[in-house]
XYZ file of C-alpha atoms in Angstrom:
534
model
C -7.233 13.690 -69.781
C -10.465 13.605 -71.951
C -13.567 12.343 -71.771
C -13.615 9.206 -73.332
C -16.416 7.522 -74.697
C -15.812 4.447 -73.127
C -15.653 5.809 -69.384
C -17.807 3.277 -67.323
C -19.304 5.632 -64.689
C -19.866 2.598 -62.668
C -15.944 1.692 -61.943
C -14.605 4.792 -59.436
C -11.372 5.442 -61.326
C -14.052 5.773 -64.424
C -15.931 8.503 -62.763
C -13.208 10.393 -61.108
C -11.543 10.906 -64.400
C -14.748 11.974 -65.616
C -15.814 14.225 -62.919
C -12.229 15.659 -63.035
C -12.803 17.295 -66.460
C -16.528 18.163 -65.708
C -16.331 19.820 -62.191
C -12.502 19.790 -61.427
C -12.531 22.543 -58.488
C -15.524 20.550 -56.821
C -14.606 19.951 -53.200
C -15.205 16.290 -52.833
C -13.207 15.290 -49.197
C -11.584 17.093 -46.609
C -9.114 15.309 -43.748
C -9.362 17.140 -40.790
C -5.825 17.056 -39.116
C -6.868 18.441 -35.557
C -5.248 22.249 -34.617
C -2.977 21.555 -38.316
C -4.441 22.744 -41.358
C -7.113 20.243 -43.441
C -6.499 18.181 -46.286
C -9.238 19.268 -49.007
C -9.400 17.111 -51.840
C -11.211 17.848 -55.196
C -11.826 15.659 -58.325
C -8.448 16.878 -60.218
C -6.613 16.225 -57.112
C -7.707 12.804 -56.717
C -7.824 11.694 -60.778
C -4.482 13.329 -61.006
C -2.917 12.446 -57.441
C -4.414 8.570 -57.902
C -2.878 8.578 -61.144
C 0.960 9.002 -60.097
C 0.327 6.186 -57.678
C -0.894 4.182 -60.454
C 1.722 5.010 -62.687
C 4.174 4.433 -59.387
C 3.183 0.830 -58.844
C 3.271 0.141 -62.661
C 6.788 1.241 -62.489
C 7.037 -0.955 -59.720
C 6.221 -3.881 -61.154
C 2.481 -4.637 -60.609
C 0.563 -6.010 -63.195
C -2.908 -6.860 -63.352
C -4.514 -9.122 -60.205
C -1.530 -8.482 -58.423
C -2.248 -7.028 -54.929
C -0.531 -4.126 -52.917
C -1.626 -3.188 -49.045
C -2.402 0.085 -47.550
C -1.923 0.256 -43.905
C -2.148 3.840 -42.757
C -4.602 5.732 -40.897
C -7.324 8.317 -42.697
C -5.071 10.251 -44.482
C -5.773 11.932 -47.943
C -2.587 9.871 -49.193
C -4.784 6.679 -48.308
C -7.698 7.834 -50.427
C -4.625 8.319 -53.390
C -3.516 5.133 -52.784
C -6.808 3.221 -52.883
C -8.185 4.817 -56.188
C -5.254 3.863 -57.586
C -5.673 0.358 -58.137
C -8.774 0.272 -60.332
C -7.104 2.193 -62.992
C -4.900 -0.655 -63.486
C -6.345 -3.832 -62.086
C -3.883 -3.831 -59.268
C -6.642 -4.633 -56.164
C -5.815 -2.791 -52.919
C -5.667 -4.723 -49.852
C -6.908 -2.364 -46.759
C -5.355 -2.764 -43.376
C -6.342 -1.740 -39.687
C -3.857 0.493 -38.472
C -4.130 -1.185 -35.377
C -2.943 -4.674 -36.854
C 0.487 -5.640 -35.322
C 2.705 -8.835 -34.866
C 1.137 -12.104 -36.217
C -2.230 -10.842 -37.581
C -0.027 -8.139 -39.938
C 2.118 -10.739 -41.342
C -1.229 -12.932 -41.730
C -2.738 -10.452 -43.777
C -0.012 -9.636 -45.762
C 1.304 -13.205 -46.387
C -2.699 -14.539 -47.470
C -3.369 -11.403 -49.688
C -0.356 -11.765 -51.017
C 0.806 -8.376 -51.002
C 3.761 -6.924 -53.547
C 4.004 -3.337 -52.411
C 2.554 -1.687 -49.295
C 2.042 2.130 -48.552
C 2.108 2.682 -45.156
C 2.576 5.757 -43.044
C 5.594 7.064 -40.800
C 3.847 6.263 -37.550
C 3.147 2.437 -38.883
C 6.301 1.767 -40.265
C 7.922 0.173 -37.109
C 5.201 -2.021 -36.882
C 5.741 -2.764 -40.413
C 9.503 -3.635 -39.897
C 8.538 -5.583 -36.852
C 7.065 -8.386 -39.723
C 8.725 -7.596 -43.007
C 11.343 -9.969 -43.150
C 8.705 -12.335 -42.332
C 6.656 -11.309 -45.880
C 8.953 -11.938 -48.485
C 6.374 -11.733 -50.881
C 6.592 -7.910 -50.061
C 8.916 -6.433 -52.830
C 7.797 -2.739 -52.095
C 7.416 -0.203 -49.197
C 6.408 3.467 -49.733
C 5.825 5.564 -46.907
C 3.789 8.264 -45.974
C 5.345 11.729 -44.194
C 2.764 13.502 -42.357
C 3.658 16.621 -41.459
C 1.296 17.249 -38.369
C 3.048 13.693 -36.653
C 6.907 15.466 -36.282
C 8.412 12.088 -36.775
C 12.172 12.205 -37.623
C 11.970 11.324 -41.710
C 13.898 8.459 -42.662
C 15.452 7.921 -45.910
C 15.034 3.802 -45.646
C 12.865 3.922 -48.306
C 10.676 5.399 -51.125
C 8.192 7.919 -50.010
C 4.764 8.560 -51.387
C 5.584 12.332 -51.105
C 7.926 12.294 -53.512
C 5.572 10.946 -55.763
C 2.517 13.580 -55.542
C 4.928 16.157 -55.749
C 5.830 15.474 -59.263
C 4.175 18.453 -61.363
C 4.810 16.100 -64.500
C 4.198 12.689 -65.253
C 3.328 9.887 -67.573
C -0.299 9.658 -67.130
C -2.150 6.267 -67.313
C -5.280 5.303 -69.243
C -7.932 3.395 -67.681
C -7.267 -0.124 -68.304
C -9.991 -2.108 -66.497
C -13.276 -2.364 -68.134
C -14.717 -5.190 -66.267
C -16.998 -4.035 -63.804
C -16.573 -7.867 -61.823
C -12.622 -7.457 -62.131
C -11.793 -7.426 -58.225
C -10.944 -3.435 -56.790
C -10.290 -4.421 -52.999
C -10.072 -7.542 -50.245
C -11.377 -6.582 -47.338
C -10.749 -8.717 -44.079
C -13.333 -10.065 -41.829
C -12.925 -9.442 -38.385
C -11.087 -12.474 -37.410
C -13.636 -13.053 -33.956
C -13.292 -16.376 -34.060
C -10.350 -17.026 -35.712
C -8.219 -16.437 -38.377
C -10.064 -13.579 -40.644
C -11.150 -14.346 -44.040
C -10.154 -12.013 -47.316
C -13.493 -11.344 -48.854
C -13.269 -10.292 -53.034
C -14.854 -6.795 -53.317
C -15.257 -6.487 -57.009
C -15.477 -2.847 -59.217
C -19.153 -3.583 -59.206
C -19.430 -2.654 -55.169
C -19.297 0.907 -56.288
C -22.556 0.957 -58.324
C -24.221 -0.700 -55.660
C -23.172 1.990 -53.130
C -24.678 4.342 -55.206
C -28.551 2.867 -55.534
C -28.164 2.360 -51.288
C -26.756 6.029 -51.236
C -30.284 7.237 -53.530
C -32.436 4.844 -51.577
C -31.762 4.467 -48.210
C -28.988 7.354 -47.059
C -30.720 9.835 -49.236
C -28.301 12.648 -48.748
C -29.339 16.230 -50.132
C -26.596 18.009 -52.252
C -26.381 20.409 -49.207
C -25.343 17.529 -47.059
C -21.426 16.991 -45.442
C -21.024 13.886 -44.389
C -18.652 12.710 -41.437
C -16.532 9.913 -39.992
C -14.074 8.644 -37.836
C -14.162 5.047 -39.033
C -11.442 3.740 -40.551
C -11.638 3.969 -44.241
C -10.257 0.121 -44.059
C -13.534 -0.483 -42.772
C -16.327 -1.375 -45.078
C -19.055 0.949 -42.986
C -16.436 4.318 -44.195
C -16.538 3.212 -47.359
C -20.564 2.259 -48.249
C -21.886 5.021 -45.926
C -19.122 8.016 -46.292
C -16.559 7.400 -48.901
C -18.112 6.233 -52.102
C -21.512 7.707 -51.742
C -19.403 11.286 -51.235
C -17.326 10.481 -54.682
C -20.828 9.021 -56.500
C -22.704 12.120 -55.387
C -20.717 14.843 -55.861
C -21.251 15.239 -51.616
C -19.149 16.865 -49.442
C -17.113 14.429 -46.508
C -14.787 15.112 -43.822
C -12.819 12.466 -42.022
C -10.432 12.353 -39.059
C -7.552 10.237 -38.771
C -9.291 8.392 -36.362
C -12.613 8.037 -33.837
C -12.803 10.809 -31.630
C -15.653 10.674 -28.727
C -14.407 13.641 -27.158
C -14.333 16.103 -30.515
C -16.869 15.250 -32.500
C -19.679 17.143 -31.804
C -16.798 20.310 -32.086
C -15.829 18.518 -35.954
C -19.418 18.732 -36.971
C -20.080 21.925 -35.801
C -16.949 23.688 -37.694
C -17.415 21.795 -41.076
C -21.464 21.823 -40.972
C -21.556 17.888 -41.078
C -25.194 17.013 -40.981
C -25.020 13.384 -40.749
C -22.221 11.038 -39.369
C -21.504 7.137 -39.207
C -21.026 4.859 -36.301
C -20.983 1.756 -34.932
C -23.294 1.031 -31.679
C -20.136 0.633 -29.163
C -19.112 3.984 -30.889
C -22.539 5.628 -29.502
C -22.527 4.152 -26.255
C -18.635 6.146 -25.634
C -19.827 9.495 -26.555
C -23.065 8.908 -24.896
C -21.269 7.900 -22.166
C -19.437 11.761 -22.231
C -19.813 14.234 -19.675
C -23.774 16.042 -20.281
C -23.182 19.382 -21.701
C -24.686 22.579 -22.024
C -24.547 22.536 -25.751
C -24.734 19.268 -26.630
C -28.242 19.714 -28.770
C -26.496 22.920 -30.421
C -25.172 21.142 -33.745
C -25.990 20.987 -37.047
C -26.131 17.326 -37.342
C -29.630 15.986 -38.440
C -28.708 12.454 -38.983
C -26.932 9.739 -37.579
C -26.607 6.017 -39.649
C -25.797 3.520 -36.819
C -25.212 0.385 -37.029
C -25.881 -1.323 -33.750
C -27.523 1.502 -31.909
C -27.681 0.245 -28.131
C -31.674 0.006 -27.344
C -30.944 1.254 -23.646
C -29.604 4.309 -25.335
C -31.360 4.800 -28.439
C -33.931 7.260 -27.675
C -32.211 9.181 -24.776
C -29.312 9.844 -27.130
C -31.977 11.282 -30.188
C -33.704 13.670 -27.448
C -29.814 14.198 -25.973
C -28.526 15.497 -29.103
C -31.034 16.212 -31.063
C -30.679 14.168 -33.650
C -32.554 11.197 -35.351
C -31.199 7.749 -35.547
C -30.876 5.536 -39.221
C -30.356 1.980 -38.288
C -28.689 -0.471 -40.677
C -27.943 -4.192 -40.840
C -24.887 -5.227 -43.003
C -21.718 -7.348 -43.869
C -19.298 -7.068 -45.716
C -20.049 -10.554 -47.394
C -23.713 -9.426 -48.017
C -26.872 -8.720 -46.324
C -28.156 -5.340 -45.973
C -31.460 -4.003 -43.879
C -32.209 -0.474 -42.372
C -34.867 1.044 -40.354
C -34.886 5.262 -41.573
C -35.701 7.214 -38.877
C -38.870 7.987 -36.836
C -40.269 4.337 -38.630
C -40.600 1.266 -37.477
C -39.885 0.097 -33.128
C -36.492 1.006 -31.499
C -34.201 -1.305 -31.390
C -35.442 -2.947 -34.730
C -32.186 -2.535 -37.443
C -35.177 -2.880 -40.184
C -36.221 -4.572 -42.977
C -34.627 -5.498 -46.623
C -34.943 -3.181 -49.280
C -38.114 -4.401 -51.127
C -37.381 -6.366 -54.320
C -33.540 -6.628 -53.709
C -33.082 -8.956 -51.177
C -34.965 -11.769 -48.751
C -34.518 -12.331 -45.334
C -35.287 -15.723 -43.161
C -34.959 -16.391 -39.786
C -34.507 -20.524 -39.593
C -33.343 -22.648 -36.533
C -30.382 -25.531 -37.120
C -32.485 -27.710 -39.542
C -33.284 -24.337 -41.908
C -36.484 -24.420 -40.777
C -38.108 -20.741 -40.440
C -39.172 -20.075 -37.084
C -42.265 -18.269 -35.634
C -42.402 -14.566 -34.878
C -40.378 -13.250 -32.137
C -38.637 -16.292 -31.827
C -34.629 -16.354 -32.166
C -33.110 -18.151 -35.023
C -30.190 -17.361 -37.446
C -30.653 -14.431 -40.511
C -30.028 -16.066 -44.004
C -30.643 -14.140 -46.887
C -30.274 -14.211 -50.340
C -30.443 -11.754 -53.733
C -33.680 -11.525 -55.633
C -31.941 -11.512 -59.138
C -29.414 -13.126 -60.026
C -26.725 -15.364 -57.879
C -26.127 -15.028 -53.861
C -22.004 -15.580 -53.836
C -19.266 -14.611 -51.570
C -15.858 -15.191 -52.877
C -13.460 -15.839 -50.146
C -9.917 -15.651 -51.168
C -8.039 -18.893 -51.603
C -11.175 -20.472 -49.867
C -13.425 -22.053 -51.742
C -15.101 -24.843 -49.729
C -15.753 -21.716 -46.924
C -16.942 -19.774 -49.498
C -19.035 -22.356 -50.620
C -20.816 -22.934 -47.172
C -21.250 -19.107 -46.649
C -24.013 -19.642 -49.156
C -25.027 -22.842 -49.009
C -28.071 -23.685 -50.607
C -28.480 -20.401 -52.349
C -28.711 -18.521 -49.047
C -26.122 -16.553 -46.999
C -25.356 -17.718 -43.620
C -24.648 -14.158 -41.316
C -24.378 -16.272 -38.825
C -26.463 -13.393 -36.711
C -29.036 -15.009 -34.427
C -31.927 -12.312 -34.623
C -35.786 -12.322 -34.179
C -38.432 -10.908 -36.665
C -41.858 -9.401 -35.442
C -45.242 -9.947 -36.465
C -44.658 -6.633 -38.662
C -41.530 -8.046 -40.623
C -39.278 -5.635 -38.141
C -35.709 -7.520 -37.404
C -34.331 -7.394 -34.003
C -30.441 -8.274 -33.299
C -29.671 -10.985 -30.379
C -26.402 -11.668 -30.581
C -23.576 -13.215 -32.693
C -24.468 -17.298 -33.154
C -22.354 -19.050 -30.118
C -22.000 -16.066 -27.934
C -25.065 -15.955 -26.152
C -25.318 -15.127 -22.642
C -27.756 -16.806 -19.923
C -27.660 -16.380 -16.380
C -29.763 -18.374 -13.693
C -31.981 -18.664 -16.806
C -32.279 -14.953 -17.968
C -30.798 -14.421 -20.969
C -28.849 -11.413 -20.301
C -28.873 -8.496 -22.837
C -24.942 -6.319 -22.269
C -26.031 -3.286 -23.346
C -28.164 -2.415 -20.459
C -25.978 -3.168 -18.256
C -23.011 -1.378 -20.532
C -25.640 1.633 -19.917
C -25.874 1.853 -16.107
C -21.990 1.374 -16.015
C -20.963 3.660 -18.859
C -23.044 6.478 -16.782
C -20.373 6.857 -13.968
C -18.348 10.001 -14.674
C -14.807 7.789 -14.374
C -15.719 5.291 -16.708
C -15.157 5.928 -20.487
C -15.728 2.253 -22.262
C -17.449 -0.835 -21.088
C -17.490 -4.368 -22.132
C -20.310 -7.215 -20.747
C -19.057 -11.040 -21.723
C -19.544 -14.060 -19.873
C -16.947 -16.892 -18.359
C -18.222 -20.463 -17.301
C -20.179 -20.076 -14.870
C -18.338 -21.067 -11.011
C -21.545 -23.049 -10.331
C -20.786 -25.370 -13.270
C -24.061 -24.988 -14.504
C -24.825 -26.327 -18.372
C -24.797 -22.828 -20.696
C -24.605 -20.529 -17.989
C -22.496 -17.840 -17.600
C -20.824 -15.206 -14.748
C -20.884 -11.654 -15.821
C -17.428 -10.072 -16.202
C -17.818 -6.066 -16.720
C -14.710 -5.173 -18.922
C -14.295 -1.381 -17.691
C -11.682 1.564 -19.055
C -11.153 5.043 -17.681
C -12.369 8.267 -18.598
C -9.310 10.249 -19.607
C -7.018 9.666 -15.971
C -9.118 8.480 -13.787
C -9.386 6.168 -11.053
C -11.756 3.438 -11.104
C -13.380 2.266 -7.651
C -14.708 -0.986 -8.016
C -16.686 -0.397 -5.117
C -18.661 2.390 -6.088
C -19.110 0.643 -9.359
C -20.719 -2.345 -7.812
C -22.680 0.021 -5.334
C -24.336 1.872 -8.912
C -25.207 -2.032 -10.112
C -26.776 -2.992 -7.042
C -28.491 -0.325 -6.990
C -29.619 0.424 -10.492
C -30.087 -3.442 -11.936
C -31.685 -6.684 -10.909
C -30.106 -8.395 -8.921
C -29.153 -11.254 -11.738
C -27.597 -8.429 -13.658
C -24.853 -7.461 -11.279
C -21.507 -8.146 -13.132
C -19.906 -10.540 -10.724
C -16.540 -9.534 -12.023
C -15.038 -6.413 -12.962
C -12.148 -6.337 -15.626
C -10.485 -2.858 -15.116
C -8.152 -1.987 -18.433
C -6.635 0.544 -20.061
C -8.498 0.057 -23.049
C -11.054 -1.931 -24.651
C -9.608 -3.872 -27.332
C -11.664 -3.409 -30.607
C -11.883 -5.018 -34.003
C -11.252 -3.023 -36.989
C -15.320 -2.711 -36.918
C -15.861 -0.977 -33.618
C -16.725 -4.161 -31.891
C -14.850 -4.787 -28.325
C -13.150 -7.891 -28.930
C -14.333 -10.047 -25.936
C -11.862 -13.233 -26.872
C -9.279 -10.885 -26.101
C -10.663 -9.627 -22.589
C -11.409 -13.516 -22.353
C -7.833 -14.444 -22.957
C -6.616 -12.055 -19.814
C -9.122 -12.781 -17.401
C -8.591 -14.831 -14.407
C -10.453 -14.617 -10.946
C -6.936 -14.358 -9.619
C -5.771 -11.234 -11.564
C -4.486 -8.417 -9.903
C -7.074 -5.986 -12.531
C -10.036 -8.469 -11.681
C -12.889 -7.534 -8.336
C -15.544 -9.227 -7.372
C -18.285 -8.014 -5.005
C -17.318 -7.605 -1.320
């Protein structure tokens, strides 16, 4: 390792390699592991660790543009694995750890996956699908020692790998700041989910959000519990950690319960989170202590406006709201500025927002209509894989459908409604789910809640009845009586749910978002999980 002239700062593997010589010992990301002893990463331990992968999957057979899948959870192994790939043009392929069944094999037959890294507690789900992929020439796994799963010999392990003490090291080989680094997956909401081309660029661009809009202080530590296949780890945790030289701590997964307990033992002053994510912990037992933490910051995306300023005073903390998509489109609101509820405004000179109705045609103040935006220099593009004429839509006319219906007010401050199609009306009220997700959510035996609508019984045109979605706190029972007892009591009447959905769990997207098809898909009047009012 030396530092080479031509080192591109802007391409990750670039600067790791760099930063590795200048400020090797710098702790750069720590993986809590619960009661088991934390994974703390530095800048040599990621050039050098990211390098045996790389030289791994040359060995394998990868060569440039091919494509290899990581499916594990937040592991230290998965940030190894990622950073691998721009060092040789090999473009890493992130996976839910919750993907399973038909949606696995989807994403690994479309990306076209050669090799996949995947951790012991994944693997059967793996197998369940692999002689499905054929394309799939490679499986390394993962052995975590704090999971005590029986080790099996079936196949290569990454262990063996990072264990090496020698090896051939590899020389950067992609200068290219456009040549693609990742595909990340779209949620799939409505269908099957589309592989969107995140190029070596997207790391440059994380850095001017990181210096004008997260604004993190070298003192910082950052948190998460997103999954780093998520987009949201990446921009707001992840990268900006790696560009900055700030410290981040992750957990293998979301935790409601712990995190306040995370944050205070690693000093994390700001963590990220979707607005589902705050309404769970919100929705946590009131404690004593729960304004006694050093966090100063938390950057929400989809902060519930029923909850917003209750959970600031609550916790003492402030609230940065942000707008984005992983296809484009970024707005935030900083804290203390603009009207609750907004998620904010473009950054000045970067990017332009509309609000237009079906014929484009930009609607009036306060009024609902779709968000397109577009770049202020240079081309507005999304580059679907294998899907150009989708691709080409996304942005037709030079502007990028979101597909987010959303108002703007007289001040320029943007206001989410809902997702285009989903809207909810009852006996003419358009009903907003997160108040009533609120009033629910407060009952000490309910942990998660989910508002979507059915057809409405009446038949009416566009209307809707209001199925609740509700899981447990921990083991508890759920009375739907009492339940409906709170509503009536707490709501208008045209607000009352007039179905509840009791589950085990709330079935999310890889973004946080409760996936309401699915609830859809297992409700019936009929079902034995499904009350209505007595």
């Amino acid at each position: 390792m030396s530092n080479k002239a031509y080192l591109n700062q802007a391409i990750v593997s670039h600067l790791i390699e760099m930063k590795a010589e200048e400020k090797p010992d710098r702790e750069i990301l720590v993986f809590e592991n619960g009661d088991n002893a934390a994974d703390v990463l530095t800048y040599r331990s990621l050039y050098e660790n990211s390098n045996k992968i790389a030289r791994l999957l040359l060995e394998s057979g990868l060569e440039k543009g091919d494509t290899y899948a990581v499916f594990m959870r937040n592991h230290a192994e998965f940030a190894y694995c990622m950073l691998a790939g721009p060092v040789i043009g090999v473009v890493m392929v992130p996976i839910d750890p919750r993907s399973r069944g038909s949606r696995l094999r989807f994403l690994l037959s479309h990306a076209k996956a050669k090799a996949v890294f995947v951790s012991g507690e994944l693997l059967p789900q793996l197998e369940e699908v692999l002689n499905q992929v054929p394309g799939v020439k490679n499986v390394f796994v993962v052995w975590r020692p704090e999971q005590d799963l029986p080790v099996s010999d079936a196949y290569p392990t990454v262990n063996e790998t990072l264990g090496k003490d020698n090896w051939e090291p590899v020389d950067q080989q992609i200068m290219e700041v456009r040549h693609p680094m990742q595909i990340i997956y779209t949620s799939g909401t409505t269908g099957d989910p589309k592989g969107v081309m995140i190029r070596n660029n997207r790391f440059g661009m994380f850095n001017i959000v990181t210096k004008l809009v997260w604004k993190y202080k070298p003192s910082d530590v950052l948190y998460t519990g997103l999954s780093l296949t998520h987009g949201n780890a990446q921009a707001v945790t992840l990268f900006p950690a790696i560009g900055s030289g700030i410290k981040a701590v992750f957990s293998s997964r979301f935790t409601k319960s712990r995190i306040w307990d995370i944050c205070r033992n690693y000093g994390c002053t700001s963590f990220s989170l979707l607005g589902g994510m705050m309404a769970g912990i919100f929705n946590e037992p009131v404690k004593e202590n729960d304004g006694d933490n050093p966090v100063k910051t938390v950057i929400s995306a989809g902060t519930p406006a029923a909850i917003w300023q209750d959970f600031e005073s609550r916790f003492q903390v402030k609230i940065l709201e942000w707008y984005g998509a992983v296809e484009g489109g970024f707005a935030y609101k900083p804290p203390n500025v603009g009207p609750v509820g907004s998620f904010g405004k473009p950054i000045p000179g970067m990017m332009q927002f509309k609000v237009v109705d079906d014929d484009d045609r930009e609607v009036a103040a306060g009024q609902p209509g779709e968000l397109i935006c577009r770049m202020m220099k240079g081309d507005t593009k999304v580059d679907y894989l294998d899907n150009a004429q989708a691709s080409e839509e996304k942005t037709r006319g030079g502007w990028l459908r979101t597909g987010d219906i959303v108002s703007k007010d007289e001040k320029g401050w943007f206001f989410f409604k809902h997702r285009k199609g989903s809207e909810l009306r009852r006996a003419g009220d358009f009903i907003q789910p997160d108040h009533i997700e609120r009033v629910i959510g407060e009952h000490p035996d309910v942990s998660e809640v989910c508002v979507y609508g059915v057809p409405a019984a009446s038949g009416a045109p566009g209307e809707s009845d209001l199925v609740a979605a509700l899981a447990p706190f921990d083991n508890a029972v759920i009375d739907p009586g009492v339940i409906f007892d709170k509503c009536r009591q707490d709501l208008e009447p045209n607000f009352v749910p007039t179905y509840l959905q009791l589950v085990d769990v709330i079935p999310k997207t890889i973004s946080e978002k409760a996936l309401d098809r699915v609830l859809k898909e297992q409700f019936s009047p009929e079902a034995e999980n499904v009350y209505t009012q007595s």
